[in-house]
Amino acid sequence: MVPPDQIASHPLNEQIAFLKHAGPKATYICSVCGGAFQLALAGLLEGKRATTNKQFYRMITAMAPGSITWVAKARWVVDGNVWTSSGVAAGGDMALAFLAHISSPEIARAIRGGIEIPEVTEEEDVFAKWHGLV
């Protein structure tokens, strides 16, 4: 799981080096918010679809290297073994979808009900419009 970093500054070289080393061996890679920028710098989003924090979307997508298909209207995006979420709250939605993927929808639904988070789909993203991205 790659958390957000200080998006306006360059992430630590050691962190990017770690992601470059560990990422290709990982069964799954998940990022929340601006963590997608770190994945992009590590080359782990090359040729993939991804999303990131809507408030910083334009800055991140402009600064990110490589051939990445950025998805503006998405709570989270799944491309192969890589899962990226937009904002921090969307990271919770992605985590529950990921739990359903690796365990069962019933388990994820039970947890969702216990912590009282409404179920949403990947595409249910009101913040893309709110930030003027769509």
N, CA and C atoms as an extended XYZ file, in Angstrom:
402
Properties=species:S:1:pos:R:3:atomname:S:1:resname:S:1:resid:I:1 pbc="F F F"
N         0.852       -1.172        0.000 N   MET     1
C         0.000        0.000        0.000 CA  MET     1
C         0.893        1.229        0.000 C   MET     1
N         0.681        2.100       -0.969 N   VAL     2
C         1.460        3.336       -1.058 CA  VAL     2
C         0.564        4.497       -0.644 C   VAL     2
N         0.889        5.144        0.483 N   PRO     3
C         0.083        6.276        0.942 CA  PRO     3
C         0.473        7.547        0.210 C   PRO     3
N        -0.315        8.607        0.390 N   PRO     4
C         0.052        9.877       -0.229 CA  PRO     4
C         1.311       10.441        0.411 C   PRO     4
N         2.023       11.238       -0.364 N   ASP     5
C         3.223       11.906        0.107 CA  ASP     5
C         2.985       13.393       -0.038 C   ASP     5
N         3.968       14.188        0.223 N   GLN     6
C         3.854       15.612       -0.039 CA  GLN     6
C         3.903       15.777       -1.548 C   GLN     6
N         2.730       15.945       -2.151 N   ILE     7
C         2.608       15.922       -3.601 CA  ILE     7
C         3.408       17.027       -4.259 C   ILE     7
N         3.480       18.185       -3.636 N   ALA     8
C         4.173       19.314       -4.251 CA  ALA     8
C         5.683       19.128       -4.264 C   ALA     8
N         6.199       18.253       -3.430 N   SER     9
C         7.638       18.029       -3.411 CA  SER     9
C         7.948       16.659       -3.985 C   SER     9
N         9.180       16.486       -4.385 N   HIS    10
C         9.605       15.210       -4.957 CA  HIS    10
C         9.688       14.172       -3.843 C   HIS    10
N         9.060       13.011       -4.001 N   PRO    11
C         9.132       11.978       -2.975 CA  PRO    11
C        10.577       11.535       -2.735 C   PRO    11
N        10.810       10.930       -1.608 N   LEU    12
C        12.147       10.487       -1.247 CA  LEU    12
C        12.686        9.485       -2.255 C   LEU    12
N        13.952        9.662       -2.622 N   ASN    13
C        14.578        8.754       -3.584 CA  ASN    13
C        14.584        7.320       -3.077 C   ASN    13
N        14.766        7.149       -1.762 N   GLU    14
C        14.794        5.796       -1.195 CA  GLU    14
C        13.442        5.102       -1.358 C   GLU    14
N        12.377        5.865       -1.198 N   GLN    15
C        11.037        5.292       -1.341 CA  GLN    15
C        10.789        4.866       -2.785 C   GLN    15
N        11.174        5.703       -3.734 N   ILE    16
C        11.002        5.362       -5.150 CA  ILE    16
C        11.871        4.161       -5.498 C   ILE    16
N        13.094        4.126       -4.985 N   ALA    17
C        13.979        2.981       -5.234 CA  ALA    17
C        13.360        1.698       -4.686 C   ALA    17
N        12.777        1.776       -3.493 N   PHE    18
C        12.114        0.607       -2.918 CA  PHE    18
C        10.966        0.141       -3.808 C   PHE    18
N        10.138        1.085       -4.263 N   LEU    19
C         9.004        0.726       -5.121 CA  LEU    19
C         9.478        0.100       -6.423 C   LEU    19
N        10.543        0.626       -7.005 N   LYS    20
C        11.089        0.051       -8.243 CA  LYS    20
C        11.551       -1.383       -8.021 C   LYS    20
N        12.124       -1.642       -6.848 N   HIS    21
C        12.634       -2.973       -6.533 CA  HIS    21
C        11.508       -3.949       -6.168 C   HIS    21
N        10.622       -3.514       -5.282 N   ALA    22
C         9.595       -4.417       -4.751 CA  ALA    22
C         8.362       -4.521       -5.640 C   ALA    22
N         8.029       -3.450       -6.347 N   GLY    23
C         6.803       -3.414       -7.138 CA  GLY    23
C         6.635       -4.549       -8.131 C   GLY    23
N         7.649       -4.820       -8.958 N   PRO    24
C         7.483       -5.893       -9.947 CA  PRO    24
C         7.264       -7.277       -9.335 C   PRO    24
N         7.661       -7.459       -8.089 N   LYS    25
C         7.505       -8.751       -7.415 CA  LYS    25
C         6.192       -8.853       -6.635 C   LYS    25
N         5.504       -7.727       -6.464 N   ALA    26
C         4.311       -7.688       -5.615 CA  ALA    26
C         3.129       -8.393       -6.267 C   ALA    26
N         2.365       -9.095       -5.465 N   THR    27
C         1.137       -9.711       -5.961 CA  THR    27
C         0.128       -8.625       -6.300 C   THR    27
N         0.013       -7.643       -5.428 N   TYR    28
C        -0.865       -6.488       -5.646 CA  TYR    28
C        -0.127       -5.225       -5.242 C   TYR    28
N        -0.479       -4.130       -5.902 N   ILE    29
C         0.020       -2.805       -5.547 CA  ILE    29
C        -1.204       -1.912       -5.408 C   ILE    29
N        -1.333       -1.255       -4.263 N   CYS    30
C        -2.458       -0.350       -4.021 CA  CYS    30
C        -1.916        1.006       -3.606 C   CYS    30
N        -2.523        2.056       -4.129 N   SER    31
C        -2.133        3.400       -3.696 CA  SER    31
C        -3.374        4.203       -3.363 C   SER    31
N        -3.200        5.122       -2.424 N   VAL    32
C        -4.274        6.012       -2.000 CA  VAL    32
C        -3.852        7.439       -2.310 C   VAL    32
N        -4.784        8.203       -2.875 N   CYS    33
C        -4.584        9.632       -3.071 CA  CYS    33
C        -3.347        9.876       -3.946 C   CYS    33
N        -2.439       10.724       -3.500 N   GLY    34
C        -1.248       11.061       -4.274 CA  GLY    34
C        -0.214        9.963       -4.334 C   GLY    34
N        -0.467        8.828       -3.686 N   GLY    35
C         0.447        7.694       -3.779 CA  GLY    35
C         0.635        7.225       -5.211 C   GLY    35
N        -0.345        7.490       -6.071 N   ALA    36
C        -0.224        7.117       -7.487 CA  ALA    36
C         0.940        7.848       -8.144 C   ALA    36
N         1.244        9.066       -7.692 N   PHE    37
C         2.373        9.811       -8.240 CA  PHE    37
C         3.676        9.070       -7.958 C   PHE    37
N         3.810        8.516       -6.762 N   GLN    38
C         5.000        7.739       -6.423 CA  GLN    38
C         5.096        6.485       -7.290 C   GLN    38
N         3.961        5.834       -7.519 N   LEU    39
C         3.963        4.660       -8.399 CA  LEU    39
C         4.387        5.045       -9.807 C   LEU    39
N         3.916        6.201      -10.275 N   ALA    40
C         4.293        6.673      -11.613 CA  ALA    40
C         5.790        6.937      -11.681 C   ALA    40
N         6.350        7.595      -10.662 N   LEU    41
C         7.787        7.872      -10.644 CA  LEU    41
C         8.606        6.589      -10.616 C   LEU    41
N         8.049        5.546      -10.018 N   ALA    42
C         8.738        4.255       -9.960 CA  ALA    42
C         8.532        3.435      -11.228 C   ALA    42
N         7.731        3.942      -12.171 N   GLY    43
C         7.482        3.223      -13.421 CA  GLY    43
C         6.443        2.130      -13.310 C   GLY    43
N         5.740        2.059      -12.190 N   LEU    44
C         4.792        0.965      -11.964 CA  LEU    44
C         3.425        1.200      -12.587 C   LEU    44
N         3.199        2.396      -13.127 N   LEU    45
C         1.924        2.673      -13.804 CA  LEU    45
C         2.086        2.719      -15.318 C   LEU    45
N         3.261        2.443      -15.808 N   GLU    46
C         3.529        2.491      -17.244 CA  GLU    46
C         2.558        1.588      -18.006 C   GLU    46
N         1.838        2.195      -18.965 N   GLY    47
C         0.892        1.448      -19.787 CA  GLY    47
C        -0.396        1.071      -19.073 C   GLY    47
N        -0.618        1.623      -17.904 N   LYS    48
C        -1.804        1.257      -17.118 CA  LYS    48
C        -2.787        2.412      -16.998 C   LYS    48
N        -4.007        2.085      -16.576 N   ARG    49
C        -5.024        3.070      -16.201 CA  ARG    49
C        -4.868        3.323      -14.711 C   ARG    49
N        -5.055        4.583      -14.293 N   ALA    50
C        -4.908        4.922      -12.879 CA  ALA    50
C        -5.685        6.192      -12.578 C   ALA    50
N        -5.890        6.442      -11.292 N   THR    51
C        -6.479        7.708      -10.855 CA  THR    51
C        -5.685        8.216       -9.673 C   THR    51
N        -6.004        9.431       -9.257 N   THR    52
C        -5.304       10.043       -8.135 CA  THR    52
C        -6.192       11.110       -7.516 C   THR    52
N        -5.695       11.779       -6.517 N   ASN    53
C        -6.427       12.822       -5.812 CA  ASN    53
C        -6.958       13.876       -6.769 C   ASN    53
N        -8.226       14.211       -6.642 N   LYS    54
C        -8.862       15.156       -7.572 CA  LYS    54
C        -8.384       16.589       -7.374 C   LYS    54
N        -8.100       16.987       -6.138 N   GLN    55
C        -7.653       18.358       -5.892 CA  GLN    55
C        -6.325       18.635       -6.591 C   GLN    55
N        -5.458       17.644       -6.661 N   PHE    56
C        -4.142       17.803       -7.275 CA  PHE    56
C        -4.026       17.064       -8.606 C   PHE    56
N        -5.151       16.631       -9.153 N   TYR    57
C        -5.179       15.789      -10.351 CA  TYR    57
C        -4.378       16.389      -11.507 C   TYR    57
N        -4.644       17.650      -11.828 N   ARG    58
C        -3.968       18.266      -12.977 CA  ARG    58
C        -2.457       18.336      -12.767 C   ARG    58
N        -2.039       18.690      -11.565 N   MET    59
C        -0.618       18.785      -11.275 CA  MET    59
C         0.052       17.411      -11.346 C   MET    59
N        -0.557       16.423      -10.722 N   ILE    60
C         0.034       15.086      -10.702 CA  ILE    60
C         0.109       14.504      -12.102 C   ILE    60
N        -0.976       14.594      -12.855 N   THR    61
C        -0.969       13.993      -14.193 CA  THR    61
C        -0.009       14.727      -15.128 C   THR    61
N         0.201       16.017      -14.908 N   ALA    62
C         1.156       16.764      -15.738 CA  ALA    62
C         2.596       16.414      -15.382 C   ALA    62
N         2.865       16.146      -14.115 N   MET    63
C         4.230       15.871      -13.661 CA  MET    63
C         4.620       14.402      -13.782 C   MET    63
N         3.648       13.519      -13.844 N   ALA    64
C         3.939       12.084      -13.848 CA  ALA    64
C         4.569       11.667      -15.172 C   ALA    64
N         5.662       10.926      -15.095 N   PRO    65
C         6.303       10.453      -16.321 CA  PRO    65
C         5.604        9.219      -16.878 C   PRO    65
N         5.897        8.913      -18.129 N   GLY    66
C         5.436        7.663      -18.712 CA  GLY    66
C         4.116        7.751      -19.427 C   GLY    66
N         3.731        6.616      -19.953 N   SER    67
C         2.491        6.478      -20.711 CA  SER    67
C         1.426        5.884      -19.792 C   SER    67
N         0.694        6.766      -19.135 N   ILE    68
C        -0.332        6.363      -18.176 CA  ILE    68
C        -1.664        6.914      -18.652 C   ILE    68
N        -2.698        6.096      -18.630 N   THR    69
C        -4.043        6.566      -18.948 CA  THR    69
C        -4.697        6.986      -17.637 C   THR    69
N        -4.691        8.287      -17.381 N   TRP    70
C        -5.282        8.821      -16.157 CA  TRP    70
C        -6.792        8.902      -16.308 C   TRP    70
N        -7.516        8.403      -15.326 N   VAL    71
C        -8.972        8.382      -15.336 CA  VAL    71
C        -9.459        9.441      -14.343 C   VAL    71
N       -10.061       10.503      -14.875 N   ALA    72
C       -10.494       11.617      -14.020 CA  ALA    72
C       -11.709       11.254      -13.176 C   ALA    72
N       -12.679       10.570      -13.763 N   LYS    73
C       -13.907       10.248      -13.033 CA  LYS    73
C       -13.860        8.796      -12.575 C   LYS    73
N       -13.306        8.603      -11.380 N   ALA    74
C       -13.229        7.266      -10.795 CA  ALA    74
C       -12.903        7.396       -9.318 C   ALA    74
N       -13.616        6.673       -8.489 N   ARG    75
C       -13.260        6.600       -7.062 CA  ARG    75
C       -11.973        5.796       -6.928 C   ARG    75
N       -11.896        4.716       -7.706 N   TRP    76
C       -10.682        3.921       -7.777 CA  TRP    76
C       -10.633        3.270       -9.139 C   TRP    76
N        -9.435        2.829       -9.513 N   VAL    77
C        -9.217        2.176      -10.801 CA  VAL    77
C        -8.416        0.902      -10.545 C   VAL    77
N        -8.813       -0.167      -11.211 N   VAL    78
C        -8.087       -1.430      -11.141 CA  VAL    78
C        -7.555       -1.733      -12.529 C   VAL    78
N        -6.254       -1.959      -12.624 N   ASP    79
C        -5.640       -2.371      -13.882 CA  ASP    79
C        -4.673       -3.503      -13.571 C   ASP    79
N        -5.118       -4.712      -13.832 N   GLY    80
C        -4.306       -5.876      -13.486 CA  GLY    80
C        -4.177       -5.981      -11.976 C   GLY    80
N        -2.932       -6.015      -11.499 N   ASN    81
C        -2.702       -6.128      -10.055 CA  ASN    81
C        -2.514       -4.769       -9.376 C   ASN    81
N        -2.722       -3.675      -10.127 N   VAL    82
C        -2.527       -2.332       -9.580 CA  VAL    82
C        -3.878       -1.677       -9.307 C   VAL    82
N        -4.056       -1.233       -8.077 N   TRP    83
C        -5.272       -0.553       -7.630 CA  TRP    83
C        -4.881        0.849       -7.187 C   TRP    83
N        -5.523        1.879       -7.749 N   THR    84
C        -5.261        3.261       -7.348 CA  THR    84
C        -6.582        3.916       -6.961 C   THR    84
N        -6.543        4.750       -5.914 N   SER    85
C        -7.764        5.463       -5.525 CA  SER    85
C        -7.547        6.958       -5.666 C   SER    85
N        -8.652        7.688       -5.707 N   SER    86
C        -8.550        9.143       -5.781 CA  SER    86
C        -8.256        9.666       -4.377 C   SER    86
N        -9.174       10.313       -3.699 N   GLY    87
C        -8.902       10.884       -2.384 CA  GLY    87
C        -8.832        9.841       -1.281 C   GLY    87
N        -8.581       10.325       -0.078 N   VAL    88
C        -8.419        9.438        1.072 CA  VAL    88
C        -9.694        8.644        1.350 C   VAL    88
N       -10.856        9.287        1.311 N   ALA    89
C       -12.117        8.568        1.542 CA  ALA    89
C       -12.339        7.509        0.469 C   ALA    89
N       -11.964        7.824       -0.764 N   ALA    90
C       -12.071        6.843       -1.844 CA  ALA    90
C       -11.138        5.663       -1.598 C   ALA    90
N       -10.061        5.905       -0.860 N   GLY    91
C        -9.166        4.812       -0.494 CA  GLY    91
C        -9.868        3.779        0.366 C   GLY    91
N       -10.780        4.226        1.226 N   GLY    92
C       -11.581        3.290        2.018 CA  GLY    92
C       -12.507        2.472        1.145 C   GLY    92
N       -13.107        3.131        0.157 N   ASP    93
C       -13.968        2.412       -0.794 CA  ASP    93
C       -13.155        1.377       -1.566 C   ASP    93
N       -11.955        1.796       -2.016 N   MET    94
C       -11.089        0.880       -2.753 CA  MET    94
C       -10.677       -0.294       -1.868 C   MET    94
N       -10.348       -0.012       -0.615 N   ALA    95
C        -9.929       -1.077        0.294 CA  ALA    95
C       -11.026       -2.117        0.477 C   ALA    95
N       -12.270       -1.675        0.568 N   LEU    96
C       -13.381       -2.615        0.702 CA  LEU    96
C       -13.599       -3.403       -0.590 C   LEU    96
N       -13.425       -2.757       -1.734 N   ALA    97
C       -13.524       -3.474       -3.014 CA  ALA    97
C       -12.383       -4.482       -3.142 C   ALA    97
N       -11.203       -4.096       -2.692 N   PHE    98
C       -10.046       -4.993       -2.717 CA  PHE    98
C       -10.287       -6.194       -1.804 C   PHE    98
N       -10.847       -5.933       -0.621 N   LEU    99
C       -11.183       -7.015        0.301 CA  LEU    99
C       -12.166       -7.987       -0.342 C   LEU    99
N       -13.168       -7.454       -1.027 N   ALA   100
C       -14.126       -8.319       -1.730 CA  ALA   100
C       -13.415       -9.147       -2.791 C   ALA   100
N       -12.422       -8.553       -3.446 N   HIS   101
C       -11.676       -9.235       -4.506 CA  HIS   101
C       -10.833      -10.385       -3.950 C   HIS   101
N       -10.155      -10.135       -2.830 N   ILE   102
C        -9.248      -11.166       -2.315 CA  ILE   102
C        -9.922      -12.137       -1.348 C   ILE   102
N       -11.118      -11.786       -0.845 N   SER   103
C       -11.819      -12.709        0.051 CA  SER   103
C       -13.185      -13.034       -0.533 C   SER   103
N       -14.186      -12.229       -0.181 N   SER   104
C       -15.517      -12.435       -0.749 CA  SER   104
C       -16.329      -11.153       -0.614 C   SER   104
N       -17.292      -10.950       -1.521 N   PRO   105
C       -18.167       -9.784       -1.395 CA  PRO   105
C       -18.943       -9.780       -0.078 C   PRO   105
N       -19.276      -10.963        0.432 N   GLU   106
C       -20.033      -11.051        1.678 CA  GLU   106
C       -19.225      -10.511        2.862 C   GLU   106
N       -17.959      -10.850        2.907 N   ILE   107
C       -17.106      -10.355        3.993 CA  ILE   107
C       -16.971       -8.839        3.900 C   ILE   107
N       -16.719       -8.338        2.699 N   ALA   108
C       -16.586       -6.890        2.510 CA  ALA   108
C       -17.883       -6.175        2.875 C   ALA   108
N       -19.015       -6.757        2.496 N   ARG   109
C       -20.319       -6.160        2.799 CA  ARG   109
C       -20.555       -6.121        4.310 C   ARG   109
N       -20.180       -7.183        5.010 N   ALA   110
C       -20.351       -7.220        6.467 CA  ALA   110
C       -19.498       -6.147        7.144 C   ALA   110
N       -18.280       -5.985        6.691 N   ILE   111
C       -17.410       -4.950        7.263 CA  ILE   111
C       -17.951       -3.571        6.936 C   ILE   111
N       -18.376       -3.388        5.691 N   ARG   112
C       -18.946       -2.100        5.267 CA  ARG   112
C       -20.131       -1.725        6.165 C   ARG   112
N       -20.992       -2.680        6.446 N   GLY   113
C       -22.140       -2.417        7.308 CA  GLY   113
C       -21.729       -2.114        8.737 C   GLY   113
N       -20.706       -2.805        9.207 N   GLY   114
C       -20.234       -2.589       10.568 CA  GLY   114
C       -19.615       -1.216       10.776 C   GLY   114
N       -18.937       -0.712        9.762 N   ILE   115
C       -18.311        0.610        9.901 CA  ILE   115
C       -19.144        1.714        9.251 C   ILE   115
N       -20.309        1.314        8.746 N   GLU   116
C       -21.307        2.248        8.210 CA  GLU   116
C       -20.784        3.117        7.070 C   GLU   116
N       -20.223        2.454        6.070 N   ILE   117
C       -19.784        3.142        4.855 CA  ILE   117
C       -20.684        2.679        3.718 C   ILE   117
N       -21.387        3.593        3.052 N   PRO   118
C       -22.270        3.200        1.952 CA  PRO   118
C       -21.480        2.572        0.805 C   PRO   118
N       -22.107        1.624        0.148 N   GLU   119
C       -21.455        0.970       -0.987 CA  GLU   119
C       -21.518        1.872       -2.214 C   GLU   119
N       -20.384        2.019       -2.884 N   VAL   120
C       -20.304        2.781       -4.131 CA  VAL   120
C       -19.523        1.956       -5.147 C   VAL   120
N       -19.655        2.341       -6.405 N   THR   121
C       -18.888        1.686       -7.458 CA  THR   121
C       -17.688        2.546       -7.823 C   THR   121
N       -16.808        1.979       -8.625 N   GLU   122
C       -15.624        2.706       -9.085 CA  GLU   122
C       -15.992        4.019       -9.759 C   GLU   122
N       -17.080        4.002      -10.535 N   GLU   123
C       -17.451        5.150      -11.355 CA  GLU   123
C       -18.210        6.238      -10.597 C   GLU   123
N       -18.676        5.952       -9.401 N   GLU   124
C       -19.468        6.930       -8.638 CA  GLU   124
C       -18.547        7.965       -7.996 C   GLU   124
N       -18.159        8.951       -8.795 N   ASP   125
C       -17.199        9.950       -8.340 CA  ASP   125
C       -17.746       11.353       -8.564 C   ASP   125
N       -18.380       11.918       -7.553 N   VAL   126
C       -18.933       13.271       -7.670 CA  VAL   126
C       -17.835       14.330       -7.629 C   VAL   126
N       -16.677       13.978       -7.131 N   PHE   127
C       -15.619       14.967       -6.964 CA  PHE   127
C       -14.903       15.312       -8.262 C   PHE   127
N       -14.983       14.458       -9.264 N   ALA   128
C       -14.407       14.807      -10.569 CA  ALA   128
C       -15.118       16.031      -11.132 C   ALA   128
N       -16.432       16.062      -11.007 N   LYS   129
C       -17.192       17.227      -11.474 CA  LYS   129
C       -16.946       18.421      -10.555 C   LYS   129
N       -16.939       18.191       -9.264 N   TRP   130
C       -16.738       19.251       -8.285 CA  TRP   130
C       -15.422       19.985       -8.535 C   TRP   130
N       -14.389       19.249       -8.958 N   HIS   131
C       -13.076       19.838       -9.241 CA  HIS   131
C       -12.924       20.251      -10.705 C   HIS   131
N       -14.011       20.156      -11.481 N   GLY   132
C       -13.983       20.606      -12.870 CA  GLY   132
C       -13.184       19.728      -13.813 C   GLY   132
N       -13.100       18.438      -13.513 N   LEU   133
C       -12.330       17.518      -14.353 CA  LEU   133
C       -13.172       16.861      -15.432 C   LEU   133
N       -14.492       16.901      -15.279 N   VAL   134
C       -15.405       16.340      -16.297 CA  VAL   134
C       -16.519       17.330      -16.553 C   VAL   134
